[in-house]
Amino acid sequence: MMFKIRIHFLGLIFLFGSCTSSSTKSVESKSDSLYIKEGDSLALATFDTLRISLQRAIAKNGFDGAVSYCNVQALSLTNVYKSDVVSIERVSTQFRNHGNAPDSLEREVLKRLAAVQKSELVRISENEVHYFKPIIIQPMCLACHGDPQKDIQPAVLQTISKLYPDDKAIGYKEGDLRGAWHIIFRNNSQPTTTL
Ligand code: HEC
């Protein structure tokens, strides 16, 4: 394999609010930990954006209405922190939206994450660094991604199959790997940890 792959065990501690990096070092010399810190911040901030919007939609229109809301809004909400040099995606082998289907690198990493749920940094080149972070199923996810017999209400299931006729994103249990955050840093983008 040509990729130089480094695997990291991540703690549960995330650092926020500090904007300390103003150096002009190249990507090559930047330490993995800066990318990991930035990647974690971006993933968590994007997850919060999605979660808060989803909870609002559920409160307003129920799970059923929230599925339609996700259908329209999920992609743009995932892109809230996107910039010229940083892209953020959610990918899954059991995708609901075809736009979240994995490419070959993503498939390869997802296979490893399914075996061991830990984040990975993949350096493709001096100007392209990829960060992957597992997305794990929590209790609140089951209403739309759980067991269709007991977790998902029939009306919700109906809306899901109407909007996503070949949905693969059901049948999960709490703690399962649902997919991964895939964050790409390009063109010497500086991790700045401004979130
Ligand atoms: C109200 C229903 C609902 C809930 C609750 C929900 N999701 Fe989803 N999820 C969806 C829909 C609908 C999509 C497809 C969005 C789109 O079209 O981009 C989706 C897509 C995703 C994707 C992108 C990959 C794919 O399959 O297309 C991930 C990852 C994901 N959800 C994880 C979660 C996690 C983790 C939770 C719990 C924290 C959760 N979801 C809770 C409805 C839901």
mmCIF file of C-alpha atoms and ligand atoms in Angstrom:
data_model
loop_
_atom_site.group_PDB
_atom_site.id
_atom_site.type_symbol
_atom_site.label_atom_id
_atom_site.label_comp_id
_atom_site.label_asym_id
_atom_site.label_seq_id
_atom_site.Cartn_x
_atom_site.Cartn_y
_atom_site.Cartn_z
ATOM 1 C CA MET A 1 0.000 0.000 0.000
ATOM 2 C CA MET A 2 1.372 3.390 -0.914
ATOM 3 C CA PHE A 3 -0.275 5.354 1.832
ATOM 4 C CA LYS A 4 1.704 6.034 4.921
ATOM 5 C CA ILE A 5 -0.768 5.254 7.606
ATOM 6 C CA ARG A 6 -0.541 6.189 11.217
ATOM 7 C CA ILE A 7 -3.022 4.933 13.687
ATOM 8 C CA HIS A 8 -3.885 6.761 16.832
ATOM 9 C CA PHE A 9 -5.707 5.917 19.968
ATOM 10 C CA LEU A 10 -7.693 8.924 21.022
ATOM 11 C CA GLY A 11 -8.692 9.865 24.507
ATOM 12 C CA LEU A 12 -11.997 11.448 25.295
ATOM 13 C CA ILE A 13 -10.455 14.806 25.970
ATOM 14 C CA PHE A 14 -10.933 17.473 23.325
ATOM 15 C CA LEU A 15 -9.376 20.882 23.504
ATOM 16 C CA PHE A 16 -11.490 23.816 22.446
ATOM 17 C CA GLY A 17 -11.385 27.544 22.314
ATOM 18 C CA SER A 18 -7.677 28.055 22.040
ATOM 19 C CA CYS A 19 -6.307 29.609 18.886
ATOM 20 C CA THR A 20 -2.632 29.163 19.373
ATOM 21 C CA SER A 21 -1.282 27.996 16.048
ATOM 22 C CA SER A 22 0.015 30.813 13.872
ATOM 23 C CA SER A 23 3.196 29.234 12.541
ATOM 24 C CA THR A 24 3.896 28.914 8.819
ATOM 25 C CA LYS A 25 5.297 25.401 8.949
ATOM 26 C CA SER A 26 4.518 23.118 6.004
ATOM 27 C CA VAL A 27 2.122 20.205 6.291
ATOM 28 C CA GLU A 28 5.092 17.848 6.265
ATOM 29 C CA SER A 29 6.496 19.260 9.457
ATOM 30 C CA LYS A 30 3.197 19.581 11.226
ATOM 31 C CA SER A 31 2.691 17.060 13.901
ATOM 32 C CA ASP A 32 -0.061 14.476 13.678
ATOM 33 C CA SER A 33 -1.461 15.725 16.953
ATOM 34 C CA LEU A 34 -2.399 19.110 15.424
ATOM 35 C CA TYR A 35 -4.422 17.398 12.710
ATOM 36 C CA ILE A 36 -6.031 15.089 15.210
ATOM 37 C CA LYS A 37 -6.970 18.002 17.449
ATOM 38 C CA GLU A 38 -8.378 19.999 14.524
ATOM 39 C CA GLY A 39 -10.141 16.934 13.100
ATOM 40 C CA ASP A 40 -11.752 16.128 16.446
ATOM 41 C CA SER A 41 -12.902 19.721 16.900
ATOM 42 C CA LEU A 42 -14.411 19.844 13.403
ATOM 43 C CA ALA A 43 -16.134 16.469 13.794
ATOM 44 C CA LEU A 44 -17.567 17.381 17.178
ATOM 45 C CA ALA A 45 -18.720 20.845 16.091
ATOM 46 C CA THR A 46 -20.349 19.402 12.961
ATOM 47 C CA PHE A 47 -21.969 16.637 15.001
ATOM 48 C CA ASP A 48 -23.349 19.264 17.413
ATOM 49 C CA THR A 49 -24.756 21.256 14.506
ATOM 50 C CA LEU A 50 -26.462 18.159 13.114
ATOM 51 C CA ARG A 51 -27.661 16.944 16.510
ATOM 52 C CA ILE A 52 -29.145 20.270 17.608
ATOM 53 C CA SER A 53 -30.899 20.778 14.263
ATOM 54 C CA LEU A 54 -32.187 17.213 14.340
ATOM 55 C CA GLN A 55 -33.484 17.530 17.904
ATOM 56 C CA ARG A 56 -35.303 20.750 16.933
ATOM 57 C CA ALA A 57 -36.838 19.039 13.908
ATOM 58 C CA ILE A 58 -37.929 16.050 16.049
ATOM 59 C CA ALA A 59 -39.496 18.358 18.661
ATOM 60 C CA LYS A 60 -41.367 20.255 15.946
ATOM 61 C CA ASN A 61 -42.437 17.524 13.534
ATOM 62 C CA GLY A 62 -41.696 14.179 15.227
ATOM 63 C CA PHE A 63 -39.242 11.550 13.970
ATOM 64 C CA ASP A 64 -41.168 11.210 10.768
ATOM 65 C CA GLY A 65 -40.847 14.904 9.909
ATOM 66 C CA ALA A 66 -37.224 14.864 11.033
ATOM 67 C CA VAL A 67 -36.386 12.199 8.427
ATOM 68 C CA SER A 68 -37.639 14.519 5.686
ATOM 69 C CA TYR A 69 -35.713 17.358 7.314
ATOM 70 C CA CYS A 70 -32.502 15.270 7.254
ATOM 71 C CA ASN A 71 -33.163 14.370 3.655
ATOM 72 C CA VAL A 72 -33.083 18.037 2.687
ATOM 73 C CA GLN A 73 -30.655 19.529 5.208
ATOM 74 C CA ALA A 74 -28.085 16.913 6.281
ATOM 75 C CA LEU A 75 -25.563 17.608 3.557
ATOM 76 C CA SER A 76 -25.500 21.378 3.946
ATOM 77 C CA LEU A 77 -25.347 21.049 7.747
ATOM 78 C CA THR A 78 -22.387 18.670 7.385
ATOM 79 C CA ASN A 79 -20.689 21.379 5.313
ATOM 80 C CA VAL A 80 -21.105 24.202 7.803
ATOM 81 C CA TYR A 81 -17.391 24.214 8.680
ATOM 82 C CA LYS A 82 -16.153 23.401 5.187
ATOM 83 C CA SER A 83 -13.651 25.813 3.617
ATOM 84 C CA ASP A 84 -11.368 26.035 0.570
ATOM 85 C CA VAL A 85 -8.830 23.872 2.330
ATOM 86 C CA VAL A 86 -10.879 21.640 4.603
ATOM 87 C CA SER A 87 -13.676 19.285 3.587
ATOM 88 C CA ILE A 88 -15.899 17.306 5.953
ATOM 89 C CA GLU A 89 -17.962 14.270 5.022
ATOM 90 C CA ARG A 90 -19.804 11.417 6.697
ATOM 91 C CA VAL A 91 -19.287 8.079 4.993
ATOM 92 C CA SER A 92 -20.688 4.622 5.600
ATOM 93 C CA THR A 93 -20.644 1.239 3.890
ATOM 94 C CA GLN A 94 -24.324 0.930 4.899
ATOM 95 C CA PHE A 95 -25.286 4.323 3.552
ATOM 96 C CA ARG A 96 -28.757 5.835 3.440
ATOM 97 C CA ASN A 97 -27.832 8.598 0.995
ATOM 98 C CA HIS A 98 -25.766 7.504 -2.015
ATOM 99 C CA GLY A 99 -23.761 10.703 -1.653
ATOM 100 C CA ASN A 100 -22.255 9.176 1.516
ATOM 101 C CA ALA A 101 -21.053 5.978 -0.183
ATOM 102 C CA PRO A 102 -17.359 5.334 0.467
ATOM 103 C CA ASP A 103 -14.600 5.608 -2.155
ATOM 104 C CA SER A 104 -11.731 3.110 -2.150
ATOM 105 C CA LEU A 105 -9.653 4.791 0.581
ATOM 106 C CA GLU A 106 -12.761 5.255 2.728
ATOM 107 C CA ARG A 107 -13.770 1.618 2.255
ATOM 108 C CA GLU A 108 -10.349 0.476 3.313
ATOM 109 C CA VAL A 109 -10.350 2.650 6.455
ATOM 110 C CA LEU A 110 -13.971 1.759 7.337
ATOM 111 C CA LYS A 111 -13.011 -1.913 7.262
ATOM 112 C CA ARG A 112 -10.332 -1.264 9.879
ATOM 113 C CA LEU A 113 -12.657 0.932 11.966
ATOM 114 C CA ALA A 114 -15.255 -1.849 11.971
ATOM 115 C CA ALA A 115 -12.670 -4.145 13.532
ATOM 116 C CA VAL A 116 -11.311 -1.587 15.994
ATOM 117 C CA GLN A 117 -13.167 1.674 16.594
ATOM 118 C CA LYS A 118 -10.266 4.114 16.634
ATOM 119 C CA SER A 119 -9.397 7.209 14.631
ATOM 120 C CA GLU A 120 -6.811 7.270 11.842
ATOM 121 C CA LEU A 121 -4.666 9.861 10.169
ATOM 122 C CA VAL A 122 -3.663 9.104 6.567
ATOM 123 C CA ARG A 123 -0.998 11.241 4.907
ATOM 124 C CA ILE A 124 -1.379 11.036 1.137
ATOM 125 C CA SER A 125 1.124 13.777 0.331
ATOM 126 C CA GLU A 126 2.648 16.926 1.694
ATOM 127 C CA ASN A 127 -0.514 18.764 0.702
ATOM 128 C CA GLU A 128 -3.172 16.236 1.512
ATOM 129 C CA VAL A 129 -3.882 14.801 4.923
ATOM 130 C CA HIS A 130 -6.980 12.741 5.740
ATOM 131 C CA TYR A 131 -8.475 12.236 9.185
ATOM 132 C CA PHE A 132 -11.059 9.562 9.955
ATOM 133 C CA LYS A 133 -13.083 9.374 13.144
ATOM 134 C CA PRO A 134 -15.568 6.610 13.951
ATOM 135 C CA ILE A 135 -19.275 7.481 14.212
ATOM 136 C CA ILE A 136 -20.871 5.267 16.844
ATOM 137 C CA ILE A 137 -24.566 4.500 17.277
ATOM 138 C CA GLN A 138 -26.084 6.051 20.422
ATOM 139 C CA PRO A 139 -29.562 5.423 21.851
ATOM 140 C CA MET A 140 -30.990 8.549 20.147
ATOM 141 C CA CYS A 141 -29.985 7.192 16.721
ATOM 142 C CA LEU A 142 -32.031 4.011 16.983
ATOM 143 C CA ALA A 143 -35.356 5.696 16.143
ATOM 144 C CA CYS A 144 -34.100 6.033 12.561
ATOM 145 C CA HIS A 145 -31.201 3.546 12.301
ATOM 146 C CA GLY A 146 -32.170 0.750 14.722
ATOM 147 C CA ASP A 147 -34.154 -2.471 14.478
ATOM 148 C CA PRO A 148 -37.105 -1.902 12.102
ATOM 149 C CA GLN A 149 -39.237 -4.292 14.196
ATOM 150 C CA LYS A 150 -38.811 -2.595 17.548
ATOM 151 C CA ASP A 151 -36.916 0.705 17.372
ATOM 152 C CA ILE A 152 -38.325 2.436 14.306
ATOM 153 C CA GLN A 153 -41.973 3.528 14.279
ATOM 154 C CA PRO A 154 -43.897 2.206 11.248
ATOM 155 C CA ALA A 155 -44.635 5.726 9.928
ATOM 156 C CA VAL A 156 -40.949 6.624 10.187
ATOM 157 C CA LEU A 157 -39.953 3.433 8.400
ATOM 158 C CA GLN A 158 -42.428 4.246 5.668
ATOM 159 C CA THR A 159 -41.000 7.736 5.167
ATOM 160 C CA ILE A 160 -37.466 6.349 5.128
ATOM 161 C CA SER A 161 -38.297 3.794 2.450
ATOM 162 C CA LYS A 162 -40.137 6.394 0.394
ATOM 163 C CA LEU A 163 -37.219 8.845 0.445
ATOM 164 C CA TYR A 164 -34.488 6.186 0.330
ATOM 165 C CA PRO A 165 -35.819 3.131 -1.534
ATOM 166 C CA ASP A 166 -32.536 1.221 -1.200
ATOM 167 C CA ASP A 167 -31.676 2.363 2.334
ATOM 168 C CA LYS A 168 -28.939 0.301 3.960
ATOM 169 C CA ALA A 169 -28.782 2.277 7.224
ATOM 170 C CA ILE A 170 -31.048 0.268 9.530
ATOM 171 C CA GLY A 171 -30.548 -2.680 11.863
ATOM 172 C CA TYR A 172 -27.927 -1.019 14.073
ATOM 173 C CA LYS A 173 -27.518 -1.499 17.817
ATOM 174 C CA GLU A 174 -26.098 0.901 20.392
ATOM 175 C CA GLY A 175 -22.279 0.891 20.162
ATOM 176 C CA ASP A 176 -22.143 -0.252 16.511
ATOM 177 C CA LEU A 177 -19.930 1.558 14.046
ATOM 178 C CA ARG A 178 -22.326 3.608 11.913
ATOM 179 C CA GLY A 179 -19.664 5.131 9.687
ATOM 180 C CA ALA A 180 -16.901 7.713 9.888
ATOM 181 C CA TRP A 181 -16.196 11.385 9.759
ATOM 182 C CA HIS A 182 -13.751 11.975 6.916
ATOM 183 C CA ILE A 183 -11.958 15.292 7.116
ATOM 184 C CA ILE A 184 -9.496 16.273 4.396
ATOM 185 C CA PHE A 185 -6.877 18.989 4.889
ATOM 186 C CA ARG A 186 -5.485 20.224 1.552
ATOM 187 C CA ASN A 187 -2.954 22.673 0.201
ATOM 188 C CA ASN A 188 -0.944 23.256 3.314
ATOM 189 C CA SER A 189 -4.005 24.186 5.321
ATOM 190 C CA GLN A 190 -2.930 25.109 8.808
ATOM 191 C CA PRO A 191 -4.721 23.455 11.653
ATOM 192 C CA THR A 192 -5.814 26.470 13.629
ATOM 193 C CA THR A 193 -8.155 24.980 16.201
ATOM 194 C CA THR A 194 -10.416 27.981 16.179
ATOM 195 C CA LEU A 195 -13.538 26.077 17.092
HETATM 196 C C1 HEC B 1 -34.923 11.456 12.630
HETATM 197 C C2 HEC B 1 -34.205 10.331 12.068
HETATM 198 C C3 HEC B 1 -32.724 10.199 12.296
HETATM 199 C C4 HEC B 1 -32.070 10.122 13.490
HETATM 200 C C5 HEC B 1 -32.654 10.202 14.896
HETATM 201 C C6 HEC B 1 -30.669 9.918 13.153
HETATM 202 N N1 HEC B 1 -30.499 9.857 11.801
HETATM 203 FE FE1 HEC B 1 -28.773 9.508 10.799
HETATM 204 N N2 HEC B 1 -29.704 9.806 9.058
HETATM 205 C C7 HEC B 1 -31.058 10.049 8.895
HETATM 206 C C8 HEC B 1 -31.333 10.347 7.505
HETATM 207 C C9 HEC B 1 -32.697 10.666 6.895
HETATM 208 C C10 HEC B 1 -30.084 10.289 6.834
HETATM 209 C C11 HEC B 1 -29.801 10.566 5.366
HETATM 210 C C12 HEC B 1 -29.450 12.052 5.228
HETATM 211 C C13 HEC B 1 -29.160 12.491 3.815
HETATM 212 O O1 HEC B 1 -29.978 12.241 2.920
HETATM 213 O O2 HEC B 1 -28.091 13.104 3.613
HETATM 214 C C14 HEC B 1 -29.094 9.953 7.840
HETATM 215 C C15 HEC B 1 -27.744 9.791 7.568
HETATM 216 C C16 HEC B 1 -26.789 9.487 8.491
HETATM 217 C C17 HEC B 1 -25.379 9.296 8.208
HETATM 218 C C18 HEC B 1 -24.693 9.491 6.851
HETATM 219 C C19 HEC B 1 -24.452 8.174 6.157
HETATM 220 C C20 HEC B 1 -25.647 7.675 5.380
HETATM 221 O O3 HEC B 1 -26.130 6.605 5.770
HETATM 222 O O4 HEC B 1 -26.099 8.333 4.419
HETATM 223 C C21 HEC B 1 -24.770 8.997 9.374
HETATM 224 C C22 HEC B 1 -23.298 8.697 9.588
HETATM 225 C C23 HEC B 1 -25.796 9.006 10.393
HETATM 226 N N3 HEC B 1 -27.016 9.303 9.831
HETATM 227 C C24 HEC B 1 -25.545 8.759 11.725
HETATM 228 C C25 HEC B 1 -26.489 8.980 12.721
HETATM 229 C C26 HEC B 1 -26.164 8.908 14.132
HETATM 230 C C27 HEC B 1 -24.810 8.554 14.705
HETATM 231 C C28 HEC B 1 -27.314 9.238 14.795
HETATM 232 C C29 HEC B 1 -27.486 9.389 16.281
HETATM 233 C C30 HEC B 1 -26.581 10.266 16.965
HETATM 234 C C31 HEC B 1 -28.360 9.489 13.797
HETATM 235 N N4 HEC B 1 -27.803 9.319 12.551
HETATM 236 C C32 HEC B 1 -29.662 9.803 14.099
HETATM 237 C C33 HEC B 1 -32.012 10.028 9.893
HETATM 238 C C34 HEC B 1 -31.732 10.035 11.232
#
